[in-house]
Coordinates of C-alpha atoms in Angstrom, one line a residue:
N1 CA -9.7 -2.0 3.9
G2 CA -10.1 -4.7 1.3
Y3 CA -9.6 -3.6 -2.3
T4 CA -12.8 -5.3 -3.6
T5 CA -16.2 -6.0 -2.0
L6 CA -17.6 -9.4 -1.3
T7 CA -20.3 -8.9 -3.8
D8 CA -17.9 -7.8 -6.6
F9 CA -15.6 -10.7 -5.8
K10 CA -18.5 -13.2 -6.0
N11 CA -19.6 -11.8 -9.3
F12 CA -16.0 -11.9 -10.6
A13 CA -15.6 -15.5 -9.4
R14 CA -19.0 -16.5 -10.7
I15 CA -20.2 -17.6 -7.3
T16 CA -23.9 -17.6 -7.8
S17 CA -25.0 -19.6 -4.7
T18 CA -26.9 -17.7 -2.1
D19 CA -25.2 -19.9 0.6
T20 CA -23.2 -17.6 2.8
T21 CA -21.1 -20.4 4.5
D22 CA -17.9 -19.3 2.7
D23 CA -18.5 -15.5 3.1
A24 CA -16.1 -15.2 6.1
V25 CA -13.4 -17.1 4.2
L26 CA -13.9 -14.9 1.1
E27 CA -13.7 -11.8 3.3
T28 CA -10.5 -13.1 4.8
L29 CA -9.1 -13.8 1.3
I30 CA -10.0 -10.3 0.1
E31 CA -8.4 -8.7 3.2
S32 CA -5.2 -10.8 3.1
T33 CA -4.9 -10.3 -0.7
S34 CA -5.2 -6.6 -0.2
R35 CA -2.4 -6.6 2.4
L36 CA -0.3 -8.8 0.1
I37 CA -0.8 -6.1 -2.6
D38 CA 0.4 -3.5 -0.1
S39 CA 3.5 -5.4 0.7
Q40 CA 4.3 -6.2 -2.9
T41 CA 3.8 -2.6 -4.1
G42 CA 5.1 -0.7 -1.1
R43 CA 1.9 1.2 -1.1
Q44 CA -1.3 1.5 0.8
F45 CA -4.3 1.9 -1.4
Y46 CA -6.5 3.4 1.3
G47 CA -6.1 6.7 3.3
T48 CA -5.3 6.8 7.0
S49 CA -5.2 10.1 9.0
T50 CA -2.3 9.8 11.3
A51 CA 1.0 11.3 12.5
R52 CA 4.2 9.6 11.3
S53 CA 7.6 10.0 12.9
F54 CA 10.8 10.4 10.9
D55 CA 14.5 10.6 11.6
L56 CA 16.2 13.9 11.4
P57 CA 17.1 14.4 7.6
T58 CA 20.6 15.2 6.6
S59 CA 19.4 17.8 4.0
Q60 CA 16.5 20.2 3.6
E61 CA 14.4 17.3 2.2
L62 CA 12.5 14.8 4.2
M63 CA 11.3 11.7 2.3
F64 CA 8.1 10.0 3.4
D65 CA 8.1 6.2 3.8
I66 CA 4.6 6.0 2.4
D67 CA 2.5 8.0 -0.1
C68 CA 0.9 11.1 1.3
Q69 CA -2.3 12.8 0.2
T70 CA -2.4 15.8 2.6
V71 CA -0.3 17.3 5.3
T72 CA -2.0 19.0 8.3
S73 CA 1.1 19.8 10.3
I74 CA 4.9 19.2 10.5
T75 CA 6.6 19.4 13.9
N76 CA 10.3 19.8 14.1
G77 CA 12.5 17.9 16.6
D78 CA 12.5 20.8 19.0
G79 CA 8.7 20.9 19.1
T80 CA 8.3 23.9 16.7
V81 CA 5.3 23.5 14.3
F82 CA 6.2 24.7 10.9
A83 CA 3.8 27.1 9.1
A84 CA 2.6 25.8 5.7
S85 CA 4.6 28.7 4.1
D86 CA 7.9 27.2 5.6
Y87 CA 7.9 24.2 3.3
V88 CA 7.0 22.8 -0.1
L89 CA 5.5 19.3 -0.6
L90 CA 7.2 17.2 -3.2
P91 CA 6.3 16.9 -6.0
S92 CA 4.9 20.4 -6.2
N93 CA 2.1 19.8 -8.7
N94 CA 1.2 16.1 -8.3
T95 CA -0.3 13.7 -5.8
P96 CA 0.6 11.6 -4.0
K97 CA 3.4 13.5 -2.2
F98 CA 6.6 11.6 -1.4
G99 CA 8.4 14.2 0.7
V100 CA 8.7 17.8 2.0
Q101 CA 11.5 20.4 1.5
L102 CA 12.0 23.2 4.0
K103 CA 12.4 26.7 2.6
A104 CA 15.3 28.8 3.8
P105 CA 16.1 29.8 6.5
N106 CA 14.3 26.9 8.2
I107 CA 16.3 23.9 9.3
W108 CA 15.5 20.5 10.8
L109 CA 16.5 20.2 14.4
P110 CA 17.0 17.3 16.9
D111 CA 15.0 17.1 20.1
S112 CA 16.2 18.9 23.3
N113 CA 18.4 16.0 24.2
G114 CA 20.2 16.0 20.8
N115 CA 18.3 12.9 19.6
A116 CA 17.9 12.6 15.9
L117 CA 15.9 9.4 15.7
Q118 CA 12.1 9.7 15.1
V119 CA 12.0 13.3 16.1
I120 CA 10.2 14.8 13.1
S121 CA 6.4 14.4 13.1
V122 CA 4.3 14.8 10.0
A123 CA 0.5 14.6 10.5
G124 CA -1.8 14.1 7.5
T125 CA -3.5 11.6 5.3
F126 CA -1.2 8.8 4.2
G127 CA -1.8 6.2 1.6
L128 CA -3.8 6.6 -1.6
A129 CA -7.4 7.8 -1.3
T130 CA -8.8 4.8 -3.3
P131 CA -7.4 1.8 -5.1
P132 CA -7.1 2.3 -8.9
A133 CA -9.2 0.0 -11.1
D134 CA -6.2 -2.2 -12.0
I135 CA -5.4 -2.9 -8.3
V136 CA -9.1 -3.8 -7.7
Y137 CA -8.8 -6.2 -10.6
A138 CA -5.5 -7.7 -9.3
C139 CA -7.1 -8.2 -5.9
K140 CA -9.9 -10.2 -7.5
V141 CA -7.6 -12.3 -9.6
I142 CA -5.2 -13.1 -6.7
A143 CA -8.0 -13.8 -4.2
H144 CA -9.8 -16.0 -6.9
A145 CA -6.6 -18.0 -7.4
A146 CA -6.3 -18.6 -3.7
Y147 CA -10.0 -19.5 -3.4
K148 CA -9.6 -22.1 -6.3
R149 CA -6.4 -23.6 -4.7
R150 CA -8.5 -24.1 -1.6
F151 CA -10.4 -26.8 -3.5
G152 CA -7.2 -28.2 -5.3
E153 CA -7.9 -26.4 -8.5
N154 CA -5.0 -24.9 -10.4
V155 CA -6.0 -21.6 -12.1
S156 CA -2.6 -20.7 -13.4
S157 CA -2.0 -23.9 -15.3
I158 CA 1.5 -24.1 -13.8
S159 CA 2.1 -27.2 -11.8
T160 CA 4.6 -30.0 -11.8
I161 CA 4.5 -33.5 -10.6
T162 CA 7.9 -34.7 -9.7
G163 CA 9.2 -38.2 -10.4
A164 CA 8.4 -39.0 -6.8
G165 CA 4.8 -38.0 -7.3
V166 CA 5.1 -34.7 -5.4
V167 CA 2.8 -32.0 -6.7
V168 CA 4.5 -28.6 -6.9
E169 CA 1.9 -25.9 -6.2
P170 CA 1.1 -23.1 -8.7
Q171 CA 2.5 -19.7 -8.2
D172 CA 0.7 -17.6 -5.6
I173 CA 0.3 -14.5 -7.8
P174 CA -1.0 -15.1 -11.4
G175 CA 1.2 -13.5 -14.0
G176 CA -1.2 -10.8 -15.2
A177 CA -1.8 -9.7 -11.6
F178 CA 1.9 -9.7 -10.8
L179 CA 2.5 -7.3 -13.7
I180 CA -0.2 -5.0 -12.3
L181 CA 1.6 -5.0 -9.0
L182 CA 4.9 -4.2 -10.6
N183 CA 3.3 -1.3 -12.5
N184 CA 2.0 0.1 -9.2
R185 CA 5.2 -0.4 -7.2
R186 CA 6.2 2.7 -5.2
I187 CA 9.6 4.1 -6.2
T188 CA 11.8 4.8 -3.2
F189 CA 14.8 7.0 -2.8
G190 CA 18.0 6.1 -0.9

Protein backbone atom coordinates (compact mmCIF):
# COMPACT_ATOMS: atom_id res chain seq x y z
CA ASN A 1 0.00 0.00 0.00
CA GLY A 2 2.78 2.41 -0.84
CA TYR A 3 1.68 5.72 -2.37
CA THR A 4 4.18 5.57 -5.19
CA THR A 5 5.79 2.76 -7.13
CA LEU A 6 9.45 1.85 -7.02
CA THR A 7 9.83 2.81 -10.69
CA ASP A 8 8.15 6.20 -10.23
CA PHE A 9 10.25 6.90 -7.14
CA LYS A 10 13.47 6.03 -8.97
CA ASN A 11 12.51 8.36 -11.81
CA PHE A 12 11.67 11.14 -9.33
CA ALA A 13 14.95 10.66 -7.44
CA ARG A 14 16.91 10.37 -10.71
CA ILE A 15 18.22 6.95 -9.79
CA THR A 16 19.32 5.70 -13.19
CA SER A 17 21.45 2.76 -12.13
CA THR A 18 20.16 -0.69 -13.05
CA ASP A 19 21.68 -2.02 -9.82
CA THR A 20 18.81 -3.37 -7.71
CA THR A 21 20.82 -3.61 -4.46
CA ASP A 22 18.90 -0.73 -2.85
CA ASP A 23 15.45 -1.73 -4.14
CA ALA A 24 14.43 -3.38 -0.85
CA VAL A 25 15.53 -0.27 1.05
CA LEU A 26 13.63 1.96 -1.36
CA GLU A 27 10.48 -0.17 -1.04
CA THR A 28 10.75 0.07 2.76
CA LEU A 29 11.18 3.87 2.53
CA ILE A 30 8.12 4.14 0.29
CA GLU A 31 6.00 1.96 2.60
CA SER A 32 7.13 3.67 5.81
CA THR A 33 6.65 7.11 4.25
CA SER A 34 3.13 6.10 3.20
CA ARG A 35 2.30 5.06 6.78
CA LEU A 36 3.82 8.34 8.04
CA ILE A 37 1.47 10.18 5.68
CA ASP A 38 -1.46 8.18 7.08
CA SER A 39 -0.54 9.08 10.66
CA GLN A 40 0.07 12.77 9.88
CA THR A 41 -3.18 13.22 7.94
CA GLY A 42 -5.46 10.90 9.92
CA ARG A 43 -6.37 9.27 6.62
CA GLN A 44 -5.75 6.05 4.77
CA PHE A 45 -5.23 6.65 1.05
CA TYR A 46 -6.10 3.09 0.02
CA GLY A 47 -9.35 1.17 0.41
CA THR A 48 -9.85 -1.76 2.76
CA SER A 49 -13.01 -3.85 2.89
CA THR A 50 -13.66 -4.61 6.54
CA ALA A 51 -16.11 -4.34 9.41
CA ARG A 52 -15.33 -1.68 12.02
CA SER A 53 -16.76 -1.56 15.54
CA PHE A 54 -18.01 1.58 17.26
CA ASP A 55 -19.30 2.56 20.67
CA LEU A 56 -23.01 3.20 21.10
CA PRO A 57 -23.62 6.81 19.99
CA THR A 58 -25.40 9.28 22.27
CA SER A 59 -27.42 10.71 19.37
CA GLN A 60 -28.83 9.45 16.07
CA GLU A 61 -25.46 10.14 14.41
CA LEU A 62 -22.52 7.77 14.42
CA MET A 63 -19.21 9.31 13.33
CA PHE A 64 -16.66 7.06 11.63
CA ASP A 65 -13.05 7.07 12.81
CA ILE A 66 -11.77 6.83 9.23
CA ASP A 67 -13.02 7.92 5.79
CA CYS A 68 -15.59 5.56 4.29
CA GLN A 69 -16.23 4.90 0.59
CA THR A 70 -19.10 2.41 0.80
CA VAL A 71 -21.24 0.77 3.46
CA THR A 72 -22.49 -2.78 2.90
CA SER A 73 -24.17 -3.30 6.28
CA ILE A 74 -24.75 -1.71 9.67
CA THR A 75 -25.48 -3.98 12.62
CA ASN A 76 -27.02 -2.53 15.77
CA GLY A 77 -25.82 -3.56 19.24
CA ASP A 78 -28.71 -6.01 19.61
CA GLY A 79 -27.65 -7.82 16.40
CA THR A 80 -30.32 -6.26 14.16
CA VAL A 81 -29.06 -5.39 10.68
CA PHE A 82 -30.42 -2.04 9.49
CA ALA A 83 -31.91 -1.81 6.00
CA ALA A 84 -30.27 0.82 3.77
CA SER A 85 -33.55 2.77 3.98
CA ASP A 86 -33.12 3.07 7.78
CA TYR A 87 -30.16 5.46 7.59
CA VAL A 88 -28.45 8.22 5.63
CA LEU A 89 -24.71 8.36 5.07
CA LEU A 90 -23.07 11.70 5.85
CA PRO A 91 -22.49 13.83 3.92
CA SER A 92 -25.40 12.94 1.66
CA ASN A 93 -23.95 14.02 -1.68
CA ASN A 94 -20.19 13.66 -1.30
CA THR A 95 -17.56 11.02 -0.77
CA PRO A 96 -15.81 10.11 1.45
CA LYS A 97 -18.47 9.56 4.10
CA PHE A 98 -17.68 10.51 7.69
CA GLY A 99 -20.73 9.08 9.44
CA VAL A 100 -24.26 7.75 9.40
CA GLN A 101 -27.52 9.12 10.77
CA LEU A 102 -30.42 6.84 11.65
CA LYS A 103 -33.86 7.78 10.38
CA ALA A 104 -36.73 7.84 12.88
CA PRO A 105 -38.05 5.66 14.46
CA ASN A 106 -34.77 3.67 14.48
CA ILE A 107 -32.45 3.97 17.50
CA TRP A 108 -29.03 2.64 18.45
CA LEU A 109 -29.16 -0.15 21.03
CA PRO A 110 -26.60 -1.76 23.35
CA ASP A 111 -25.94 -5.49 23.23
CA SER A 112 -28.07 -7.99 25.21
CA ASN A 113 -25.89 -7.46 28.30
CA GLY A 114 -26.34 -3.69 28.22
CA ASN A 115 -22.80 -3.10 26.96
CA ALA A 116 -22.31 0.09 24.94
CA LEU A 117 -18.65 -0.30 23.98
CA GLN A 118 -17.80 -1.49 20.47
CA VAL A 119 -21.31 -2.86 19.86
CA ILE A 120 -22.16 -1.19 16.54
CA SER A 121 -20.63 -2.84 13.47
CA VAL A 122 -20.28 -1.07 10.13
CA ALA A 123 -19.08 -3.16 7.19
CA GLY A 124 -17.85 -1.50 4.04
CA THR A 125 -14.86 -0.05 2.24
CA PHE A 126 -12.85 2.29 4.46
CA GLY A 127 -10.07 4.64 3.42
CA LEU A 128 -9.84 6.54 0.15
CA ALA A 129 -9.91 4.57 -3.10
CA THR A 130 -6.60 5.95 -4.39
CA PRO A 131 -4.15 8.58 -3.21
CA PRO A 132 -4.57 12.01 -4.83
CA ALA A 133 -1.70 13.29 -6.97
CA ASP A 134 -0.41 15.66 -4.29
CA ILE A 135 -0.14 12.81 -1.76
CA VAL A 136 1.80 10.72 -4.31
CA TYR A 137 4.14 13.69 -4.80
CA ALA A 138 4.54 14.21 -1.02
CA CYS A 139 5.39 10.52 -0.64
CA LYS A 140 8.16 10.87 -3.22
CA VAL A 141 9.54 14.05 -1.62
CA ILE A 142 9.59 12.65 1.92
CA ALA A 143 11.01 9.27 0.87
CA HIS A 144 13.65 11.03 -1.25
CA ALA A 145 14.70 13.20 1.69
CA ALA A 146 15.04 10.09 3.87
CA TYR A 147 17.01 8.32 1.15
CA LYS A 148 19.42 11.26 0.82
CA ARG A 149 19.87 11.45 4.62
CA ARG A 150 20.93 7.81 4.47
CA PHE A 151 24.06 9.04 2.71
CA GLY A 152 24.51 12.11 4.91
CA GLU A 153 23.06 14.54 2.39
CA ASN A 154 20.86 17.38 3.58
CA VAL A 155 18.09 17.97 1.05
CA SER A 156 16.21 20.57 3.09
CA SER A 157 19.20 22.89 3.58
CA ILE A 158 18.30 23.12 7.25
CA SER A 159 21.08 21.99 9.53
CA THR A 160 22.99 23.44 12.39
CA ILE A 161 26.40 22.71 13.80
CA THR A 162 26.49 23.63 17.45
CA GLY A 163 29.51 25.16 19.18
CA ALA A 164 30.39 21.68 20.42
CA GLY A 165 30.47 20.42 16.82
CA VAL A 166 27.20 18.46 17.04
CA VAL A 167 25.29 18.34 13.76
CA VAL A 168 21.56 18.88 14.22
CA GLU A 169 19.71 16.80 11.64
CA PRO A 170 17.38 18.35 9.05
CA GLN A 171 13.64 18.14 9.48
CA ASP A 172 12.07 14.79 8.65
CA ILE A 173 9.34 16.20 6.42
CA PRO A 174 10.37 18.87 3.90
CA GLY A 175 8.26 22.04 4.10
CA GLY A 176 6.38 21.68 0.82
CA ALA A 177 5.42 18.09 1.59
CA PHE A 178 4.36 19.10 5.10
CA LEU A 179 1.93 21.66 3.63
CA ILE A 180 0.46 18.97 1.37
CA LEU A 181 -0.11 16.77 4.41
CA LEU A 182 -1.78 19.65 6.26
CA ASN A 183 -4.09 20.28 3.30
CA ASN A 184 -5.11 16.61 3.30
CA ARG A 185 -5.62 16.26 7.06
CA ARG A 186 -8.90 14.62 8.03
CA ILE A 187 -11.19 16.86 10.03
CA THR A 188 -12.59 15.10 13.08
CA PHE A 189 -15.56 15.92 15.26
CA GLY A 190 -15.73 15.69 19.03
